mmCIF file of C-alpha atoms in Angstrom:
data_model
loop_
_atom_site.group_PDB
_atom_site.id
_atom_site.type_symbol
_atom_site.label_atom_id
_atom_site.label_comp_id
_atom_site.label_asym_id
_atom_site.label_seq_id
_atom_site.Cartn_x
_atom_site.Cartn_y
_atom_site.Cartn_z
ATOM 1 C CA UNK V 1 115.117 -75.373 -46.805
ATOM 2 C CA UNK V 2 114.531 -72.026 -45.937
ATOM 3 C CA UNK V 3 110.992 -72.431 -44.456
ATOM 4 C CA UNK V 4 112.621 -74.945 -42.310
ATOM 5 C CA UNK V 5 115.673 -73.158 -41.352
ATOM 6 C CA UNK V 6 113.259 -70.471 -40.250
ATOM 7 C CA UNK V 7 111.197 -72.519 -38.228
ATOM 8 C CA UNK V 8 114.310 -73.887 -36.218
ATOM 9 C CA UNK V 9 115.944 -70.520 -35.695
ATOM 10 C CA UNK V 10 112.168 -69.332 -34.675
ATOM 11 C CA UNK V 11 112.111 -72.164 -32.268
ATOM 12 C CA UNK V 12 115.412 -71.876 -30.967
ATOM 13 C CA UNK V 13 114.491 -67.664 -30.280
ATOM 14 C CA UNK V 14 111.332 -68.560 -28.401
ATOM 15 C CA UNK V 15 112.904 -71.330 -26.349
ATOM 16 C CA UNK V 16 115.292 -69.204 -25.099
ATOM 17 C CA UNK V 17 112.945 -66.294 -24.267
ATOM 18 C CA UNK V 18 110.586 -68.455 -23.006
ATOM 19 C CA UNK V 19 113.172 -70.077 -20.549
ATOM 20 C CA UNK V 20 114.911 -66.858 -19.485
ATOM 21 C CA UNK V 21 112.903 -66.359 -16.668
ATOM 22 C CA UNK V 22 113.352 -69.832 -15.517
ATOM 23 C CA UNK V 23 117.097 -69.841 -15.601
ATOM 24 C CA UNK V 24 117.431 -65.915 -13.914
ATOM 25 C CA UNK V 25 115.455 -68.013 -11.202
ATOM 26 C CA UNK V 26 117.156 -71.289 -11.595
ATOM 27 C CA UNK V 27 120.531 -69.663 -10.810
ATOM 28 C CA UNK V 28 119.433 -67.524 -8.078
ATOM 29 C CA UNK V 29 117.850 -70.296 -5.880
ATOM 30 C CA UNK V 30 121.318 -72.501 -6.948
ATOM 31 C CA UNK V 31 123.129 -69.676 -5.001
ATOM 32 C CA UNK V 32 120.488 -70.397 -1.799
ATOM 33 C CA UNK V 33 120.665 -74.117 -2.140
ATOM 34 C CA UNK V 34 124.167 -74.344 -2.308
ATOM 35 C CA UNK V 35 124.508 -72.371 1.036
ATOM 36 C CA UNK V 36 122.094 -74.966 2.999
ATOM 37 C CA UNK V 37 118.616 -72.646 2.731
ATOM 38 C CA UNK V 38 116.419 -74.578 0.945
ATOM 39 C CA UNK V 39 114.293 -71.938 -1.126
ATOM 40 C CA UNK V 40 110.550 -73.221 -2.231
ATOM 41 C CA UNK V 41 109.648 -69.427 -1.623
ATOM 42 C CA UNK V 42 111.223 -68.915 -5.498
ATOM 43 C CA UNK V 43 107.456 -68.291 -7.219
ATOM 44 C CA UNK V 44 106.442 -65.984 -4.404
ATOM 45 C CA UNK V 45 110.148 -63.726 -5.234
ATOM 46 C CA UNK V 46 109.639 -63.870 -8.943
ATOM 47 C CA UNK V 47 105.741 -63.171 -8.603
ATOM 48 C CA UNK V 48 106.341 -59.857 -6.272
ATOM 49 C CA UNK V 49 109.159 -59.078 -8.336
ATOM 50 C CA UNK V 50 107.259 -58.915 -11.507
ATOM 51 C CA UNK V 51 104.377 -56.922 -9.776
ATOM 52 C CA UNK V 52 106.906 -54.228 -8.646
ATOM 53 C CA UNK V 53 108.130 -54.249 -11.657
ATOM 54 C CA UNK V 54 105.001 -53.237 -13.667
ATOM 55 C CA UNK V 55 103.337 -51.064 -10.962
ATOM 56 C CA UNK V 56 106.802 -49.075 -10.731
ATOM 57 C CA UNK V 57 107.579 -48.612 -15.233
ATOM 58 C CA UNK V 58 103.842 -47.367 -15.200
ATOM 59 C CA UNK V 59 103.840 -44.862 -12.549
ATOM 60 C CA UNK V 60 107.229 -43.566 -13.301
ATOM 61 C CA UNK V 61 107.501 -44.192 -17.557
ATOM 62 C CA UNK V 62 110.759 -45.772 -16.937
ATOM 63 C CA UNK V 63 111.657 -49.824 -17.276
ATOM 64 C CA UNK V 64 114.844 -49.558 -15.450
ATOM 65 C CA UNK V 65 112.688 -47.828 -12.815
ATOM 66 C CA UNK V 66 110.573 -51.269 -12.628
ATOM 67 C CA UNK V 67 113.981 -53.141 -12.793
ATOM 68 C CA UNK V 68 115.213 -51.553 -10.074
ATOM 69 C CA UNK V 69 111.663 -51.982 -7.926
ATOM 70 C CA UNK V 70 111.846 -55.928 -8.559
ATOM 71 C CA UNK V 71 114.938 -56.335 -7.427
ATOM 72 C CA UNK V 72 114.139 -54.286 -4.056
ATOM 73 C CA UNK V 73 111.138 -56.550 -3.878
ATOM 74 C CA UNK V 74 112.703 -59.800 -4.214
ATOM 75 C CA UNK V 75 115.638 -59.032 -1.556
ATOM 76 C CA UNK V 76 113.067 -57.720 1.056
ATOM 77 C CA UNK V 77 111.143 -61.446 0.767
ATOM 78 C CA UNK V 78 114.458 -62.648 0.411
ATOM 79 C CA UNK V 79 115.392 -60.883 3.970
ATOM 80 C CA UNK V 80 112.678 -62.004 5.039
ATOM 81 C CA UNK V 81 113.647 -65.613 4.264
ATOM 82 C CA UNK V 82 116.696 -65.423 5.790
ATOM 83 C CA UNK V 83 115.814 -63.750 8.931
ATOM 84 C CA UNK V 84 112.957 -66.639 9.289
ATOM 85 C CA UNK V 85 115.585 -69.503 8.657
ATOM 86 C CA UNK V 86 119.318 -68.218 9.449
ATOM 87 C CA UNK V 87 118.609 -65.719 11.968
ATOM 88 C CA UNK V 88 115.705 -67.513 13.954
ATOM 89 C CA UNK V 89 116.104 -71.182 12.689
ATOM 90 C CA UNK V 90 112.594 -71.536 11.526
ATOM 91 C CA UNK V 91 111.529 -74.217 9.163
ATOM 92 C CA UNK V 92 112.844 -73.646 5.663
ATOM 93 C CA UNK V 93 110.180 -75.240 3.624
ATOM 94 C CA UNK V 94 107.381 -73.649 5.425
ATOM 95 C CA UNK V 95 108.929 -70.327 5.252
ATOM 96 C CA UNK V 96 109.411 -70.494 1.734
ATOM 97 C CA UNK V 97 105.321 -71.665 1.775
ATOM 98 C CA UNK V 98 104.554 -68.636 3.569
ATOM 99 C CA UNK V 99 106.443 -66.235 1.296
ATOM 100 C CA UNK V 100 103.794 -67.479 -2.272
ATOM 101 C CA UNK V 101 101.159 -67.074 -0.264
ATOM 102 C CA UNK V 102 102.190 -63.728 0.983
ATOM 103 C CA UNK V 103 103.370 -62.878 -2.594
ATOM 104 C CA UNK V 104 99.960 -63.899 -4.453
ATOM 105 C CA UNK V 105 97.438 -62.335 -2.036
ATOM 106 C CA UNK V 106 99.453 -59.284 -1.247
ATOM 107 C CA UNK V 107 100.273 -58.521 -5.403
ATOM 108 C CA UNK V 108 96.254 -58.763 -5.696
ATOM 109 C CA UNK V 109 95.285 -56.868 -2.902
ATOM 110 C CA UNK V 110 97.789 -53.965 -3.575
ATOM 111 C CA UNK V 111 96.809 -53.837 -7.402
ATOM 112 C CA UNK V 112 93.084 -53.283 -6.970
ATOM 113 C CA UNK V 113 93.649 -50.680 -4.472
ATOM 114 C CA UNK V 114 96.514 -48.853 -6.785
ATOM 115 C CA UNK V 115 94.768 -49.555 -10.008
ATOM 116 C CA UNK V 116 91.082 -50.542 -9.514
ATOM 117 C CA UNK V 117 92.141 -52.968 -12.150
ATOM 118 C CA UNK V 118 91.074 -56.465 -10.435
ATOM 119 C CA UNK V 119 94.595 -57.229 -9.572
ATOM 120 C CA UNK V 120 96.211 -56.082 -12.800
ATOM 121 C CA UNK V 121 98.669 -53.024 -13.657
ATOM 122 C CA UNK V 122 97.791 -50.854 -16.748
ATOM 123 C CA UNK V 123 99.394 -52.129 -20.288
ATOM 124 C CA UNK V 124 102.768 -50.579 -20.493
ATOM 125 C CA UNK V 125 103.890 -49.186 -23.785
ATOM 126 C CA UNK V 126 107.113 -47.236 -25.315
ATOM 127 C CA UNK V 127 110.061 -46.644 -22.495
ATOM 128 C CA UNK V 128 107.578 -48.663 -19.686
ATOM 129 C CA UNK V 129 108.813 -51.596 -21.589
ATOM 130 C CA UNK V 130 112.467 -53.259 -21.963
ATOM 131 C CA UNK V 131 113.550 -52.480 -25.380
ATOM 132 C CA UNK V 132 114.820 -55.117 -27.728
ATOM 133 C CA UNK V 133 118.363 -55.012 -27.795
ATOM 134 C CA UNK V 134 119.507 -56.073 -31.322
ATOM 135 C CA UNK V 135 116.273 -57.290 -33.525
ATOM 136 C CA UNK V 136 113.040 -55.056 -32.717
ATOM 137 C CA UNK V 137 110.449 -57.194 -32.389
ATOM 138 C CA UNK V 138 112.428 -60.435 -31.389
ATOM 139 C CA UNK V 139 112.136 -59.750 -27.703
ATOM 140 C CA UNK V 140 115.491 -60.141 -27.386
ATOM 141 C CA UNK V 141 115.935 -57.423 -24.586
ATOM 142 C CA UNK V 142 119.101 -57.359 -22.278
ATOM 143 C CA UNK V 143 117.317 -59.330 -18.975
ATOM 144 C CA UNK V 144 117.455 -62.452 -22.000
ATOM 145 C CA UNK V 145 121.291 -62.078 -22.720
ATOM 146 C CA UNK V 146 121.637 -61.438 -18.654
ATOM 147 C CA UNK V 147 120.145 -64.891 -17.951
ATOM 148 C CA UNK V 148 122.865 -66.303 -20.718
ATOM 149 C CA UNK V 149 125.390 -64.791 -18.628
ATOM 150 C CA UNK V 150 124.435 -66.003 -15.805
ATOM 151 C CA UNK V 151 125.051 -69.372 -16.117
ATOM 152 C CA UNK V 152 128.903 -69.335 -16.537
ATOM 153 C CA UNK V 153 129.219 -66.699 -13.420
ATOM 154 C CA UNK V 154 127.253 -68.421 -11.486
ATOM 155 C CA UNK V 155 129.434 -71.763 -12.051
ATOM 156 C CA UNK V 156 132.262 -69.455 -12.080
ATOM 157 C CA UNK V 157 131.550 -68.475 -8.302
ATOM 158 C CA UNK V 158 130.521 -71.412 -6.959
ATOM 159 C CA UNK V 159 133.636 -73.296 -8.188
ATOM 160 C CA UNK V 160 136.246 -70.763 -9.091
ATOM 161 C CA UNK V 161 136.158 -68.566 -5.728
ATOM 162 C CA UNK V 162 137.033 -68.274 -2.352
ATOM 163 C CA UNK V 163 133.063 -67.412 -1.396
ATOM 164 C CA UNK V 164 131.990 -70.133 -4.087
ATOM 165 C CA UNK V 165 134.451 -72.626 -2.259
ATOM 166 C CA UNK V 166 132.720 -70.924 1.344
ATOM 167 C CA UNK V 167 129.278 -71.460 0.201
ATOM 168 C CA UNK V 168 129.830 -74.717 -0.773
ATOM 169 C CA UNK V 169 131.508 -75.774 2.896
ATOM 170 C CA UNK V 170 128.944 -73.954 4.734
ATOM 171 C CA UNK V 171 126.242 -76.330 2.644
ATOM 172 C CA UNK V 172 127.716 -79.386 3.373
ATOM 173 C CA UNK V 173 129.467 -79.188 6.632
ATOM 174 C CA UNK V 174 128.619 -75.440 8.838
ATOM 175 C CA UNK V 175 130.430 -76.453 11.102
ATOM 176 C CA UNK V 176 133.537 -77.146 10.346
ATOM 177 C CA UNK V 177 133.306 -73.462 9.150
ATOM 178 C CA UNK V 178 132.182 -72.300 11.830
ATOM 179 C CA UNK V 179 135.441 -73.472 13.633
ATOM 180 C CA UNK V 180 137.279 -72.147 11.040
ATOM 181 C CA UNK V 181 136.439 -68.707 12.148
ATOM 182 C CA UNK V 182 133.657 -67.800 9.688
ATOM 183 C CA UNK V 183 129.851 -66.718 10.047
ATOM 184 C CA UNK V 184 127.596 -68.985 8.404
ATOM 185 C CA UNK V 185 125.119 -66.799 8.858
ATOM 186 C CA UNK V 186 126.643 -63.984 7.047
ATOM 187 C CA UNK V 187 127.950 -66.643 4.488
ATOM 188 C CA UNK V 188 123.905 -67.938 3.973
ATOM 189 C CA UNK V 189 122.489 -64.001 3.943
ATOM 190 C CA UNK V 190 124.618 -63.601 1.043
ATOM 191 C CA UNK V 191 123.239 -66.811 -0.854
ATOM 192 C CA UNK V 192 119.934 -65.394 -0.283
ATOM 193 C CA UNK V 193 120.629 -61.774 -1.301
ATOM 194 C CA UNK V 194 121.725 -63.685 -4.479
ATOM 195 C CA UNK V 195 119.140 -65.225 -4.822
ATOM 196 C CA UNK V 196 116.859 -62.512 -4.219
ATOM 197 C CA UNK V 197 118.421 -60.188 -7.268
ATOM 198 C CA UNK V 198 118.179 -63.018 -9.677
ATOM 199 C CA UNK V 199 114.231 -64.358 -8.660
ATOM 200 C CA UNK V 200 114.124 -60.097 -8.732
ATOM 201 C CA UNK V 201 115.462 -59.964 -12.616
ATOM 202 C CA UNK V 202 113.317 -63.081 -13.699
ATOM 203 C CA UNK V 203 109.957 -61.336 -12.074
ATOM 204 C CA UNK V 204 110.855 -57.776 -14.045
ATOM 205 C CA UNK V 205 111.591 -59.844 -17.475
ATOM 206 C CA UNK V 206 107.808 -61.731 -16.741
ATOM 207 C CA UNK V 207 105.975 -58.311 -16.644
ATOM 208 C CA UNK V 208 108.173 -55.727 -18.471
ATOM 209 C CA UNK V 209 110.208 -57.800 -20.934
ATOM 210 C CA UNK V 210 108.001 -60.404 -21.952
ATOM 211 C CA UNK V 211 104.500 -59.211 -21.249
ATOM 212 C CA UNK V 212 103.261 -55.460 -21.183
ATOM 213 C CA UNK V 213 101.934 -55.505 -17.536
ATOM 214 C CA UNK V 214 101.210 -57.711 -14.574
ATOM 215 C CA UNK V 215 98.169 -59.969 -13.859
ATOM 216 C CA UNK V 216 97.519 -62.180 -11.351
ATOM 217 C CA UNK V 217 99.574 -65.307 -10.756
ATOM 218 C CA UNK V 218 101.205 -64.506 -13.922
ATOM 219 C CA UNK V 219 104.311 -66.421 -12.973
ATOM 220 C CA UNK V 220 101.981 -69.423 -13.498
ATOM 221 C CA UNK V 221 104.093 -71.780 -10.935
ATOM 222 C CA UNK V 222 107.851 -71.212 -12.880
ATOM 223 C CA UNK V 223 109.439 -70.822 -9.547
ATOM 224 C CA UNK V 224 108.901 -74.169 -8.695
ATOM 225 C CA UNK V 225 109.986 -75.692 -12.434
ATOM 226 C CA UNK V 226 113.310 -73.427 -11.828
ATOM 227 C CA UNK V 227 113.202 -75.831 -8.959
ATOM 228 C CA UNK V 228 112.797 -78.685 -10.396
ATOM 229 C CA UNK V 229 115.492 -77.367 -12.966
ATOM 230 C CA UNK V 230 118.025 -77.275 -10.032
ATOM 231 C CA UNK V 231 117.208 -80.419 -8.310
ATOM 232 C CA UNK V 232 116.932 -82.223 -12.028
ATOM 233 C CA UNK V 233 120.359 -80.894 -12.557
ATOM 234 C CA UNK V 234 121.744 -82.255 -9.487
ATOM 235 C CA UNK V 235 122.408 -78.836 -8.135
ATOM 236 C CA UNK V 236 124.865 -77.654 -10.687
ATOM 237 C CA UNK V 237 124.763 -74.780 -12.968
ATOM 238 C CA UNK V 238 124.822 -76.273 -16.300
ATOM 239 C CA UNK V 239 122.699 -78.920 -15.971
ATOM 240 C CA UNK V 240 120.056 -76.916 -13.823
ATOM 241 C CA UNK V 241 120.295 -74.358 -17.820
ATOM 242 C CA UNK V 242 119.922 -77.602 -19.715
ATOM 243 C CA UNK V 243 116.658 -78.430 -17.739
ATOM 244 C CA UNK V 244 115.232 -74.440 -18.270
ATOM 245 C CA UNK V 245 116.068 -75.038 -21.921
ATOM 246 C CA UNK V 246 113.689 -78.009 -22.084
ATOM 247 C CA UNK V 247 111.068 -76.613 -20.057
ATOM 248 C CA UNK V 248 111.466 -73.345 -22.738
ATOM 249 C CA UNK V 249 111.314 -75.734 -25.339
ATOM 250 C CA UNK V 250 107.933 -77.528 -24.466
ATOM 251 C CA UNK V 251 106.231 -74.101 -23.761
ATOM 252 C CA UNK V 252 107.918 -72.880 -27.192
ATOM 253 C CA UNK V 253 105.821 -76.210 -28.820
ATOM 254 C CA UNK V 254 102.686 -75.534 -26.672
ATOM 255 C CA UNK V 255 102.212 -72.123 -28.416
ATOM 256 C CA UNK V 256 103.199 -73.532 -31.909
ATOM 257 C CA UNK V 257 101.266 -76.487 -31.858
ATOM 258 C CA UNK V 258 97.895 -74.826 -31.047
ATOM 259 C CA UNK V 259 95.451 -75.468 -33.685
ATOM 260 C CA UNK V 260 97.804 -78.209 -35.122
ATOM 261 C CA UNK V 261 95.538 -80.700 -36.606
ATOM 262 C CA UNK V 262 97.291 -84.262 -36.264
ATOM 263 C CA UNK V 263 95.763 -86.953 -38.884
ATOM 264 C CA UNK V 264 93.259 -89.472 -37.447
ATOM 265 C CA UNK V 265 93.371 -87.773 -34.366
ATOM 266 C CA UNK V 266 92.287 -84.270 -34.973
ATOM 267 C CA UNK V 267 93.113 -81.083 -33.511
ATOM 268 C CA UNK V 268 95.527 -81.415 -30.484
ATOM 269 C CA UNK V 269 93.916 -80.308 -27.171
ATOM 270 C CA UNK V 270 95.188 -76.772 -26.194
ATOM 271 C CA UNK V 271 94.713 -77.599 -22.521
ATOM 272 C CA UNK V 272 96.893 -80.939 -23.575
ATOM 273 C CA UNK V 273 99.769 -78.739 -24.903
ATOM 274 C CA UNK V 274 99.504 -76.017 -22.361
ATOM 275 C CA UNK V 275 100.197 -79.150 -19.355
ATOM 276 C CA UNK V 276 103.436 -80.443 -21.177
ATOM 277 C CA UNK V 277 105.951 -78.339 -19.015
ATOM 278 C CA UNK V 278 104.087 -79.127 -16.009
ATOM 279 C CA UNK V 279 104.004 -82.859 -16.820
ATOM 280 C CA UNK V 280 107.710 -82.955 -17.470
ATOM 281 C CA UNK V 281 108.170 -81.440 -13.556
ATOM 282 C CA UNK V 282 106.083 -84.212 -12.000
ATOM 283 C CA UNK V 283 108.535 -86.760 -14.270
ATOM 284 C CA UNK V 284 111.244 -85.559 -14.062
ATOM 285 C CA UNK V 285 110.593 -84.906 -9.954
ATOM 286 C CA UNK V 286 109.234 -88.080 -9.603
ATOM 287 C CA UNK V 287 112.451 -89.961 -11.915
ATOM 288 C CA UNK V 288 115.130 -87.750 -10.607
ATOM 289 C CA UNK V 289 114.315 -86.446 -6.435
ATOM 290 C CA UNK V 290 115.257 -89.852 -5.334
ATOM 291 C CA UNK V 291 118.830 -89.783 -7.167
ATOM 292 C CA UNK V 292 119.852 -86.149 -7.017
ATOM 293 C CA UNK V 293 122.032 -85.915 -3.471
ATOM 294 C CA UNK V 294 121.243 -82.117 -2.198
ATOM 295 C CA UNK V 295 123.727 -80.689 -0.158
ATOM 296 C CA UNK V 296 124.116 -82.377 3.200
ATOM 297 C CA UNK V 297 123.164 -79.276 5.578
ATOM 298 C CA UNK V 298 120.200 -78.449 2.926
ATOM 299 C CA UNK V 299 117.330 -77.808 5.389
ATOM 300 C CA UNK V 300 118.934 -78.019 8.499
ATOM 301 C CA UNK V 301 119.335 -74.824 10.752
ATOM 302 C CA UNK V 302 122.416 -74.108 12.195
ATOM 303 C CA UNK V 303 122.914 -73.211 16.107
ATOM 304 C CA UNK V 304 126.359 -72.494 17.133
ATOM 305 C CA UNK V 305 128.182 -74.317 19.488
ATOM 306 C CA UNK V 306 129.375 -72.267 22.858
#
């Protein structure tokens, strides 16, 4: 009873680490969605982020010095988002294109000429790393009990306040608040500024929380399963978490189950186990995309009237 009470609680810890990035992320592009900027640039945020993060804790010793970096990171792509989309009414999707490939070349290119490392950052030790926060060695650092939190504040805004109940108008119908005196272009910038210092937070926990350094395309295509987590949950908070949790959950099994030996089969392929998030994304995109109803103005640039 104990071995297996273990094993759950084990399970249960890793899941959630695993998925914390993907729900900082999920949260942040829910923000952007909700607002009418469609956001595929979420892996190219998270991806910087996490660069910053590790190139800034080992130059300076500090983690909240790499925090801080990430976040500064993610808003400047996130700017740059906006001011391609809201500002100059650009495509969306190929904007958010533009930003990975920025984000995976650029993060290469400026860590073999800071580090002469081949694209990584130096291992971080001691204070370069987030500290656990209650059980040392659990990984439990505070970026994992932020991405708890922000799942009821982020349903909290969108549905409790007066800019939740703003960002939602200016997603379905700009228009209409437009004429109502507002900016929907200030409204949007500020969906994407949100967006930015959550895709920020979940690129610092990928390199400085979870890992001890960057290396190339570490984020390993999580931006888009945060996603897939937001369109799978219909573009609401609490579904979108329930989605991250799953996605935590396989990766949680993938690193259990290696070396598993299953009888009359054998060993399970690792390259089997290591595909079972990814898998679940083409399902449930494939199951879900057709049903899930984004927000009407999702996509579509606005041009005010004169």
């Amino acid at each position: 009873m104990d071995e297996a009470f273990s094993f759950v609680f084990l399970m249960l810890a890793s899941t959630l680490r695993v998925a914390t990035p993907l729900v900082l992320c999920a949260m942040g592009g829910l923000f952007s969605e909700k607002g009418g900027i469609v956001d595929v640039g979420l892996e190219g945020k998270m991806l910087m982020a996490a660069f910053f993060a590790a190139a800034t804790a080992s130059v300076t010793g500090s983690a909240w010095a790499g925090v801080a970096a990430a976040i500064v990171a993610a808003e400047a792509l996130a700017l740059l988002h906006g001011l391609a989309c809201i500002t100059y009414r650009g495509n969306q999707v190929v904007s958010g294109v533009a930003i990975n490939i920025l984000a995976a070349g650029l993060t290469v290119v400026l860590g073999a000429a800071w580090f002469a490392r081949g694209g990584q950052t130096p291992p971080l030790v001691g204070d370069q790393r987030l500290a656990p926060l209650f059980l040392p060695g659990a990984g439990d650092n505070i970026l994992v009990y932020a991405a708890l939190l922000s799942v009821p504040l982020t349903w909290w805004t969108i549905a409790r306040t007066r800019f939740g109940l703003r960002l939602r108008a200016v997603g379905e119908m700009p228009l209409a608040v437009d004429a109502a005196g507002l900016s929907v272009a200030w409204l949007r910038y500020r969906a994407v500024l949100l967006c930015g210092l959550l895709a920020g937070l979940a690129g610092a926990y990928l390199s400085i929380g979870q890992n001890a350094g960057f290396s190339r395309d570490m984020t390993a295509g999580q931006g888009f399963i945060a996603l897939a987590a937001i369109i799978f949950g219909k573009w609401r908070p609490l579904p979108a978490f329930g989605a991250c949790l799953i996605f935590g959950l396989l990766d949680a099994m993938a690193i259990r189950l290696q070396g598993v030996r299953v009888p009359g089969l054998g060993e399970v392929p690792v390259q089997l186990i290591q595909a079972m998030p990814y898998l679940l994304t083409m399902f449930l995109l494939a199951g879900f995309i057709g049903r899930a109803v984004a927000p009407k103005a999702a996509g579509v640039p606005y041009e005010k009237e004169h």
